[in-house]
Short mmCIF file of C-alpha atoms and ligand atoms in Angstrom, two decimals:
data_model
loop_
_atom_site.label_atom_id
_atom_site.label_comp_id
_atom_site.label_asym_id
_atom_site.label_seq_id
_atom_site.Cartn_x
_atom_site.Cartn_y
_atom_site.Cartn_z
CA MET A 66 -13.46 14.65 9.65
CA THR A 67 -13.88 16.40 12.97
CA TRP A 68 -12.32 15.12 16.15
CA SER A 69 -15.68 15.14 17.95
CA SER A 70 -17.51 12.96 15.41
CA PRO A 71 -15.08 10.69 13.60
CA PRO A 72 -16.42 8.07 11.18
CA THR A 73 -16.77 4.60 12.67
CA HIS A 74 -17.05 2.61 9.44
CA GLY A 75 -15.23 2.35 6.15
CA PRO A 76 -11.45 2.54 5.81
CA LEU A 77 -11.15 5.65 8.02
CA GLY A 78 -13.34 4.08 10.69
CA ASP A 79 -11.08 1.01 10.62
CA ALA A 80 -7.87 3.09 10.73
CA LEU A 81 -9.18 5.20 13.62
CA ALA A 82 -10.30 2.13 15.56
CA GLN A 83 -6.82 0.61 15.18
CA LEU A 84 -5.28 3.87 16.38
CA ALA A 85 -7.64 4.17 19.36
CA ALA A 86 -6.79 0.64 20.51
CA THR A 87 -3.08 1.39 20.13
CA ILE A 88 -3.33 4.64 22.10
CA GLU A 89 -5.03 2.73 24.87
CA HIS A 90 -2.36 0.01 24.84
CA LEU A 91 0.44 2.59 24.95
CA GLY A 92 -1.34 4.71 27.55
CA TYR A 93 -1.02 7.97 25.59
CA ASP A 94 -3.14 10.99 26.42
CA ASP A 95 -6.01 12.51 24.49
CA GLY A 96 -3.87 15.29 23.02
CA MET A 97 -1.49 12.81 21.44
CA HIS A 98 -4.46 10.78 20.22
CA GLN A 99 -5.88 13.86 18.48
CA MET A 100 -2.50 14.68 16.91
CA LEU A 101 -2.23 11.20 15.44
CA ALA A 102 -5.88 10.87 14.41
CA THR A 103 -5.91 14.04 12.33
CA ALA A 104 -3.96 14.88 9.18
CA ARG A 105 -1.49 17.75 9.34
CA ARG A 106 -2.57 19.02 5.92
CA GLU A 107 -5.30 18.17 3.41
CA MET A 108 -5.86 19.55 -0.04
CA GLN A 109 -8.91 19.06 -2.20
CA VAL A 110 -8.69 20.19 -5.81
CA SER A 111 -10.89 20.26 -8.87
CA VAL A 112 -9.30 18.59 -11.84
CA PRO A 113 -10.92 19.73 -15.07
CA LEU A 114 -10.29 17.38 -17.99
CA ARG A 115 -10.72 18.29 -21.63
CA ARG A 116 -11.70 14.97 -23.14
CA ASP A 117 -10.50 13.82 -26.56
CA ASP A 118 -13.91 14.78 -28.01
CA GLY A 119 -13.52 18.35 -26.75
CA SER A 120 -16.01 18.14 -23.87
CA VAL A 121 -14.97 19.02 -20.32
CA PHE A 122 -15.52 17.06 -17.11
CA VAL A 123 -14.36 18.13 -13.65
CA TYR A 124 -12.96 15.43 -11.35
CA SER A 125 -12.26 15.69 -7.61
CA GLY A 126 -8.69 15.20 -6.47
CA TYR A 127 -7.16 14.94 -3.01
CA ARG A 128 -3.79 14.94 -1.29
CA VAL A 129 -3.70 14.21 2.41
CA GLN A 130 -0.49 14.57 4.41
CA HIS A 131 -1.10 12.74 7.63
CA ASN A 132 2.20 13.22 9.40
CA PHE A 133 5.63 14.82 9.02
CA SER A 134 7.21 13.98 12.38
CA ARG A 135 9.82 11.58 10.97
CA GLY A 136 10.42 13.32 7.63
CA PRO A 137 8.68 14.31 4.40
CA ALA A 138 5.27 12.79 3.79
CA LYS A 139 5.20 9.76 1.47
CA GLY A 140 2.54 7.76 -0.25
CA GLY A 141 0.86 6.75 -3.47
CA LEU A 142 -1.61 8.35 -5.83
CA ARG A 143 -4.77 6.37 -6.54
CA PHE A 144 -7.05 6.62 -9.57
CA ALA A 145 -10.36 4.88 -8.81
CA ALA A 146 -13.99 5.84 -9.29
CA ASN A 147 -14.89 5.50 -5.59
CA VAL A 148 -11.99 7.53 -4.14
CA ASP A 149 -13.15 10.00 -1.49
CA LEU A 150 -11.51 12.16 1.15
CA ASP A 151 -12.07 9.74 4.05
CA GLU A 152 -10.52 6.87 2.11
CA VAL A 153 -7.47 8.98 1.28
CA ARG A 154 -7.21 10.02 4.94
CA ALA A 155 -7.17 6.38 6.04
CA LEU A 156 -4.60 5.43 3.43
CA ALA A 157 -2.41 8.40 4.44
CA MET A 158 -2.53 7.35 8.11
CA TRP A 159 -1.55 3.78 7.21
CA MET A 160 1.41 5.19 5.25
CA THR A 161 2.64 6.97 8.39
CA TRP A 162 2.58 3.72 10.35
CA LYS A 163 4.12 1.75 7.48
CA CYS A 164 7.04 4.13 7.02
CA ALA A 165 7.71 4.21 10.76
CA LEU A 166 7.46 0.43 11.11
CA VAL A 167 10.05 -0.26 8.41
CA ASP A 168 12.06 2.70 9.64
CA VAL A 169 12.24 4.84 6.51
CA PRO A 170 12.58 8.57 7.32
CA TYR A 171 9.13 9.63 6.17
CA GLY A 172 5.73 10.59 7.41
CA GLY A 173 2.63 9.42 5.56
CA ALA A 174 0.51 10.81 2.75
CA LYS A 175 -1.88 9.65 0.05
CA GLY A 176 -3.49 11.15 -3.00
CA GLY A 177 -6.43 10.23 -5.13
CA ILE A 178 -8.61 11.25 -8.01
CA ALA A 179 -12.17 9.92 -8.25
CA ILE A 180 -11.71 8.71 -11.82
CA GLU A 181 -12.04 5.29 -13.44
CA PRO A 182 -8.84 5.06 -15.50
CA ARG A 183 -10.21 2.28 -17.72
CA ASP A 184 -12.76 4.74 -19.10
CA HIS A 185 -10.07 7.07 -20.45
CA SER A 186 -7.53 7.20 -23.24
CA GLU A 187 -3.83 7.48 -22.45
CA ARG A 188 -3.89 11.13 -23.57
CA GLU A 189 -6.78 11.94 -21.26
CA LEU A 190 -5.00 10.28 -18.33
CA GLU A 191 -1.90 12.32 -19.10
CA ARG A 192 -3.89 15.57 -19.04
CA VAL A 193 -5.63 14.65 -15.77
CA THR A 194 -2.32 13.71 -14.17
CA ARG A 195 -0.59 16.90 -15.29
CA ARG A 196 -3.44 19.15 -14.16
CA TYR A 197 -3.67 17.40 -10.78
CA THR A 198 0.10 17.69 -10.35
CA SER A 199 0.05 21.39 -11.08
CA GLU A 200 -2.79 21.86 -8.55
CA ILE A 201 -0.96 20.05 -5.73
CA ALA A 202 2.51 21.32 -6.75
CA PRO A 203 2.64 23.88 -3.90
CA ILE A 204 2.50 21.10 -1.29
CA ILE A 205 4.70 18.38 -2.84
CA GLY A 206 8.45 18.15 -3.39
CA PRO A 207 11.41 15.90 -2.53
CA GLU A 208 11.64 17.34 0.98
CA VAL A 209 7.90 17.88 1.46
CA ASP A 210 5.76 15.06 0.11
CA ILE A 211 6.73 12.43 -2.45
CA PRO A 212 3.94 10.68 -4.39
CA ALA A 213 4.26 7.19 -5.90
CA PRO A 214 2.02 4.75 -7.78
CA ASP A 215 -1.00 3.09 -6.20
CA ILE A 216 -4.17 1.52 -7.65
CA GLY A 217 -4.83 2.80 -11.17
CA THR A 218 -1.50 4.60 -11.58
CA ASN A 219 1.89 3.39 -12.78
CA GLU A 220 5.39 4.45 -13.77
CA GLN A 221 4.07 6.43 -16.74
CA THR A 222 1.87 8.44 -14.36
CA MET A 223 4.96 9.16 -12.26
CA ALA A 224 6.95 10.23 -15.34
CA TRP A 225 4.20 12.77 -16.21
CA MET A 226 4.12 14.01 -12.62
CA MET A 227 7.88 14.47 -12.51
CA ASP A 228 7.86 16.24 -15.86
CA THR A 229 5.03 18.59 -14.86
CA TYR A 230 6.60 19.45 -11.52
CA SER A 231 10.00 19.94 -13.18
CA ALA A 232 8.49 22.19 -15.85
CA LEU A 233 6.89 24.36 -13.14
CA LEU A 234 10.22 24.72 -11.32
CA GLY A 235 12.33 25.14 -14.44
CA HIS A 236 14.66 22.22 -13.79
CA THR A 237 14.47 18.45 -13.49
CA VAL A 238 13.48 17.28 -10.02
CA GLN A 239 13.81 13.51 -9.95
CA GLY A 240 13.14 13.12 -6.23
CA VAL A 241 9.59 14.56 -6.34
CA VAL A 242 8.03 11.17 -7.10
CA THR A 243 9.10 7.54 -6.84
CA GLY A 244 8.06 4.58 -8.92
CA LYS A 245 9.38 6.28 -12.07
CA PRO A 246 10.63 4.33 -15.10
CA VAL A 247 14.22 3.16 -14.54
CA SER A 248 15.29 5.25 -17.56
CA LEU A 249 14.12 8.41 -15.72
CA GLY A 250 15.78 7.73 -12.40
CA GLY A 251 13.49 5.00 -11.17
CA SER A 252 14.98 2.25 -9.03
CA ARG A 253 15.68 -1.19 -10.31
CA GLY A 254 13.38 -3.59 -8.53
CA ARG A 255 10.69 -1.00 -7.71
CA THR A 256 7.94 -2.48 -9.88
CA THR A 257 8.14 -5.86 -8.16
CA ALA A 258 9.13 -4.55 -4.70
CA THR A 259 5.69 -4.70 -3.07
CA SER A 260 5.10 -8.23 -4.33
CA ARG A 261 8.58 -9.37 -3.37
CA GLY A 262 7.93 -8.02 0.11
CA VAL A 263 4.54 -9.74 0.36
CA ALA A 264 6.13 -13.08 -0.55
CA HIS A 265 9.14 -12.55 1.72
CA ILE A 266 6.92 -11.73 4.69
CA ALA A 267 4.54 -14.61 3.86
CA LEU A 268 7.41 -17.09 3.78
CA MET A 269 8.80 -15.82 7.09
CA ALA A 270 5.36 -15.99 8.68
CA MET A 271 4.79 -19.51 7.33
CA ALA A 272 8.14 -20.66 8.73
CA ALA A 273 7.37 -19.08 12.11
CA HIS A 274 4.07 -20.96 12.23
CA GLY A 275 5.48 -24.31 11.17
CA MET A 276 4.11 -24.31 7.61
CA ARG A 277 6.37 -25.92 5.00
CA ARG A 278 6.51 -24.21 1.64
CA ASP A 279 5.86 -27.31 -0.41
CA GLY A 280 2.90 -28.39 1.68
CA THR A 281 1.20 -25.01 1.68
CA SER A 282 -1.58 -23.78 -0.60
CA ALA A 283 -2.58 -20.17 -1.23
CA ALA A 284 -5.23 -18.01 -2.87
CA VAL A 285 -4.47 -14.49 -4.08
CA GLN A 286 -7.16 -11.85 -4.54
CA GLY A 287 -6.01 -9.32 -7.13
CA PHE A 288 -3.75 -9.85 -10.13
CA GLY A 289 -2.44 -6.31 -10.50
CA LYS A 290 0.72 -4.58 -9.35
CA VAL A 291 0.79 -6.50 -6.06
CA GLY A 292 -1.06 -9.79 -6.51
CA ARG A 293 0.42 -10.91 -9.78
CA ASP A 294 4.06 -11.01 -8.79
CA ALA A 295 3.23 -12.02 -5.22
CA ALA A 296 1.55 -15.12 -6.67
CA ARG A 297 4.59 -15.70 -8.90
CA PHE A 298 7.12 -15.33 -6.07
CA LEU A 299 5.09 -17.64 -3.83
CA ALA A 300 4.76 -20.24 -6.58
CA ASP A 301 8.50 -19.97 -7.29
CA ALA A 302 9.14 -20.62 -3.60
CA GLY A 303 7.17 -23.88 -3.79
CA VAL A 304 3.75 -22.73 -2.54
CA THR A 305 0.76 -24.17 -4.44
CA VAL A 306 -1.20 -21.14 -5.63
CA ARG A 307 -4.65 -22.62 -6.19
CA ALA A 308 -6.67 -19.56 -7.07
CA VAL A 309 -6.30 -15.97 -8.17
CA SER A 310 -8.85 -13.35 -9.06
CA ASP A 311 -9.09 -9.95 -10.70
CA VAL A 312 -12.02 -7.55 -11.13
CA ASP A 313 -13.45 -9.67 -13.94
CA GLY A 314 -13.37 -13.11 -12.31
CA ALA A 315 -11.38 -15.87 -10.64
CA VAL A 316 -9.63 -19.05 -11.74
CA TYR A 317 -8.88 -22.21 -9.74
CA ALA A 318 -6.62 -25.24 -10.16
CA HIS A 319 -6.36 -27.64 -7.23
CA ASP A 320 -2.80 -28.68 -8.06
CA GLY A 321 -1.67 -25.12 -8.56
CA LEU A 322 -1.88 -22.53 -11.30
CA ASP A 323 1.04 -21.97 -13.66
CA ILE A 324 1.50 -18.32 -12.70
CA ALA A 325 3.96 -17.44 -15.47
CA ARG A 326 1.52 -18.74 -18.11
CA LEU A 327 -1.40 -17.09 -16.33
CA GLY A 328 0.50 -13.81 -16.36
CA ALA A 329 1.03 -14.09 -20.10
CA HIS A 330 -2.67 -14.93 -20.57
CA ALA A 331 -3.74 -11.89 -18.50
CA GLU A 332 -1.36 -9.68 -20.46
CA ARG A 333 -2.83 -10.89 -23.74
CA THR A 334 -6.52 -10.86 -22.82
CA GLY A 335 -6.64 -8.23 -20.06
CA SER A 336 -7.89 -10.69 -17.42
CA VAL A 337 -7.21 -14.02 -15.70
CA VAL A 338 -10.67 -15.16 -16.88
CA GLY A 339 -10.64 -17.94 -19.48
CA PHE A 340 -7.20 -19.25 -18.56
CA PRO A 341 -6.95 -22.67 -20.21
CA GLY A 342 -6.58 -25.58 -17.81
CA ALA A 343 -8.16 -23.78 -14.86
CA GLU A 344 -11.72 -23.82 -13.57
CA ALA A 345 -13.69 -20.58 -13.46
CA MET A 346 -14.89 -19.62 -10.01
CA ASP A 347 -16.80 -16.93 -8.20
CA THR A 348 -14.57 -14.05 -7.02
CA THR A 349 -16.26 -13.82 -3.63
CA GLY A 350 -15.68 -17.55 -3.04
CA LEU A 351 -11.93 -17.03 -3.29
CA LEU A 352 -11.76 -15.44 0.15
CA THR A 353 -13.31 -18.47 1.83
CA LEU A 354 -11.56 -21.12 -0.23
CA GLU A 355 -9.94 -24.13 1.46
CA VAL A 356 -6.32 -22.98 1.35
CA ASP A 357 -3.67 -22.41 4.00
CA VAL A 358 -2.75 -18.84 3.12
CA LEU A 359 -5.02 -16.08 1.86
CA VAL A 360 -3.48 -13.02 0.24
CA PRO A 361 -6.00 -10.19 -0.30
CA ALA A 362 -4.07 -7.96 -2.68
CA ALA A 363 -6.79 -5.81 -4.23
CA VAL A 364 -8.69 -3.17 -2.26
CA GLU A 365 -9.71 -2.37 1.31
CA GLY A 366 -12.67 -3.73 3.21
CA VAL A 367 -13.01 -7.14 1.53
CA LEU A 368 -12.86 -9.27 4.69
CA THR A 369 -15.97 -8.33 6.62
CA ALA A 370 -18.27 -9.40 9.44
CA ASP A 371 -20.16 -11.43 6.82
CA ASN A 372 -17.34 -13.55 5.44
CA ALA A 373 -14.62 -13.58 8.14
CA SER A 374 -16.14 -16.52 9.99
CA HIS A 375 -16.05 -18.55 6.76
CA VAL A 376 -12.36 -17.93 6.02
CA GLN A 377 -10.68 -21.33 5.97
CA ALA A 378 -7.09 -20.11 5.63
CA ARG A 379 -4.87 -20.30 8.71
CA MET A 380 -3.03 -17.18 7.69
CA VAL A 381 -3.96 -13.91 5.98
CA ILE A 382 -1.18 -11.84 4.39
CA GLU A 383 -2.49 -8.35 3.64
CA GLY A 384 -1.08 -7.38 0.25
CA ALA A 385 -3.69 -4.62 -0.10
CA ASN A 386 -4.02 -1.67 2.26
CA GLY A 387 -6.84 -2.18 4.75
CA PRO A 388 -8.44 -5.35 3.33
CA THR A 389 -9.72 -6.44 6.77
CA THR A 390 -12.47 -4.44 8.47
CA GLN A 391 -12.33 -4.01 12.24
CA GLU A 392 -15.21 -6.47 12.67
CA ALA A 393 -13.48 -9.07 10.51
CA ASP A 394 -10.23 -8.51 12.37
CA ALA A 395 -11.94 -9.34 15.68
CA ILE A 396 -13.51 -12.48 14.21
CA LEU A 397 -10.22 -13.69 12.71
CA MET A 398 -8.44 -13.06 16.02
CA GLU A 399 -11.12 -15.00 17.86
CA ARG A 400 -10.69 -17.89 15.41
CA ASP A 401 -6.87 -17.86 15.76
CA VAL A 402 -6.35 -16.98 12.11
CA VAL A 403 -2.92 -15.33 11.86
CA VAL A 404 -3.20 -11.92 10.18
CA VAL A 405 -0.01 -10.28 8.95
CA PRO A 406 -1.00 -6.61 8.59
CA ASP A 407 -0.71 -4.46 5.50
CA ILE A 408 1.73 -2.00 7.07
CA LEU A 409 4.22 -4.85 7.29
CA ALA A 410 3.20 -7.22 4.48
CA ASN A 411 3.02 -4.63 1.70
CA ALA A 412 5.79 -2.29 2.90
CA GLY A 413 8.22 -3.50 0.22
CA GLY A 414 6.95 -0.86 -2.20
CA VAL A 415 7.63 2.12 -0.01
CA ILE A 416 10.97 0.69 1.10
CA VAL A 417 12.20 0.60 -2.50
CA SER A 418 10.58 4.01 -3.06
CA TYR A 419 12.85 5.22 -0.30
CA PHE A 420 15.82 3.57 -2.05
CA GLU A 421 14.79 5.35 -5.26
CA TRP A 422 14.71 8.71 -3.46
CA VAL A 423 18.11 7.99 -1.91
CA GLN A 424 19.51 7.08 -5.33
CA ALA A 425 18.11 10.33 -6.78
CA HIS A 426 19.89 12.28 -4.03
CA GLN A 427 23.11 10.35 -4.64
CA ALA A 428 22.70 10.56 -8.44
CA TYR A 429 23.87 6.95 -8.40
CA GLN A 430 21.99 3.80 -9.38
CA TRP A 431 22.20 0.64 -7.35
CA SER A 432 22.11 -2.84 -8.88
CA GLU A 433 18.90 -4.86 -8.65
CA ARG A 434 20.68 -7.32 -6.37
CA GLU A 435 21.64 -4.52 -3.98
CA VAL A 436 18.04 -3.23 -3.96
CA ASN A 437 16.53 -6.66 -3.31
CA ASP A 438 19.04 -7.57 -0.59
CA ARG A 439 18.48 -4.31 1.28
CA LEU A 440 14.70 -4.67 0.85
CA GLU A 441 14.68 -8.14 2.40
CA GLU A 442 16.98 -7.03 5.20
CA ARG A 443 14.65 -4.19 6.21
CA LEU A 444 11.57 -6.37 6.04
CA THR A 445 13.25 -9.08 8.09
CA THR A 446 14.18 -6.55 10.78
CA ALA A 447 10.60 -5.21 10.86
CA TRP A 448 9.17 -8.73 11.00
CA ASN A 449 11.46 -9.65 13.91
CA ASP A 450 10.50 -6.45 15.74
CA VAL A 451 6.80 -7.22 15.31
CA VAL A 452 7.12 -10.86 16.38
CA GLU A 453 9.07 -9.87 19.47
CA TYR A 454 6.68 -7.09 20.47
CA ALA A 455 3.63 -9.29 19.86
CA GLY A 456 5.17 -12.03 22.00
CA THR A 457 6.18 -9.74 24.85
CA HIS A 458 2.83 -7.96 25.07
CA THR A 459 0.52 -10.80 23.94
CA LEU A 460 -0.83 -8.88 20.95
CA THR A 461 -1.79 -9.75 17.39
CA TYR A 462 0.70 -8.87 14.69
CA ARG A 463 -1.47 -5.90 13.68
CA GLN A 464 -1.66 -4.58 17.23
CA ALA A 465 2.09 -5.04 17.67
CA ALA A 466 3.00 -3.46 14.31
CA THR A 467 0.74 -0.47 14.91
CA ALA A 468 2.06 0.00 18.45
CA LEU A 469 5.69 -0.06 17.28
CA ALA A 470 4.92 2.43 14.53
CA VAL A 471 2.87 4.79 16.69
CA ARG A 472 5.56 4.69 19.35
CA ARG A 473 8.24 5.71 16.83
CA VAL A 474 6.14 8.54 15.41
CA THR A 475 5.31 9.76 18.90
CA GLN A 476 8.94 9.66 19.96
CA ALA A 477 9.92 11.87 17.01
CA HIS A 478 7.02 14.20 17.71
CA ARG A 479 7.95 14.55 21.38
CA GLN A 480 11.63 15.12 20.64
CA ARG A 481 10.77 17.87 18.16
CA GLY A 482 8.22 19.45 20.48
CA LEU A 483 5.10 21.36 19.60
CA TYR A 484 5.49 24.67 17.77
CA PRO A 485 4.93 27.34 19.01
N1 LIG B 613 1.16 2.91 -2.84
C1 LIG B 613 2.14 2.12 -2.15
C2 LIG B 613 1.69 1.81 -0.74
O1 LIG B 613 0.54 1.85 -0.43
C3 LIG B 613 3.53 2.68 -2.24
C4 LIG B 613 3.72 4.04 -1.65
C5 LIG B 613 5.09 4.65 -1.95
O2 LIG B 613 5.94 3.99 -2.51
O3 LIG B 613 5.26 5.80 -1.58
O4 LIG B 613 2.47 1.46 0.10
#
């Protein structure tokens, strides 16, 4: 990306448009705008994989470190066929805002490999992960940039990354990644942290907008690391979860899906499709279903100019990063649909990643209760900050959250000064 011709569409176009509006609201100058629009460091690597059959294929990998003003860069690693540099740049920028908004001492980063993990054996994924880690090793580390899971990666991926990085350095470095298995220094509560946060924020937002838990219905797009447990926590709280979808299809039950049983079904069969007692439905229809709360918890760019005017939900809780395009955002605002932005709604994951990193530094493990209590406390503080700022300045929650975050990053940047 060059400053003179930035993309206007796709995730990076959306992220840059949000930033531009925030800069205007805050009245910052063009120099600061450029600083915040561009990544401090980007690395593109080739990741050659020797497949199980002996053949070789070379994948493209990326690590983008958007900002370091408030501390080491932080953000997930994504394995998905359509990953490209601009997407990773957008995701890295959103990590900077997310970390600042929930006040964890990090900048933002993101990594990705353009690989479809479902097409590979476990051994192939291990080799890809280890090779990628060794390629980006010079620019990661507990005080530099700390990867974590994202779409297509999990705690096993993080264990391989930690092992590879540790092997290169000659000693175990637990703090280089978060989202590790608990047995290797992972934090209790990390695997469900994003979902717990989504549900916690959703329930606070519902209460603030006069929606009772037991009278509220929801639809959740995505039944992976975020959507699955978010649906479960919402159902446990009394919300009627009418529909969920995954990449293979969607299921619907007017009186509410039994999420625990659906989870077991998905575990057994690999998909929510075919869940007994539920109706099959079209995945695209889920977004415009007649429910009170919509939780897009899959990928970016799903709410668009085409479908945003058909959304029937009163509230959108962004479990995914960047699910709402700038055009859709404007339409939803116009229609008074409350949108709780990704950098707040899905921040539970990075908050507990921070706790994991702290625990690695302390060499001391907290109880799950301690983790969950501190998680909810931080999210509640961030939610209150956003509500107050939005009220004072007459902004949407996204505008308020982004402004608060950008202001914090800018303050750190100004206090440090520009070198040389
Ligand atoms: N991938 C997650 C996110 O988008 C978590 C990042 C992290 O824990 O560093 O927020």
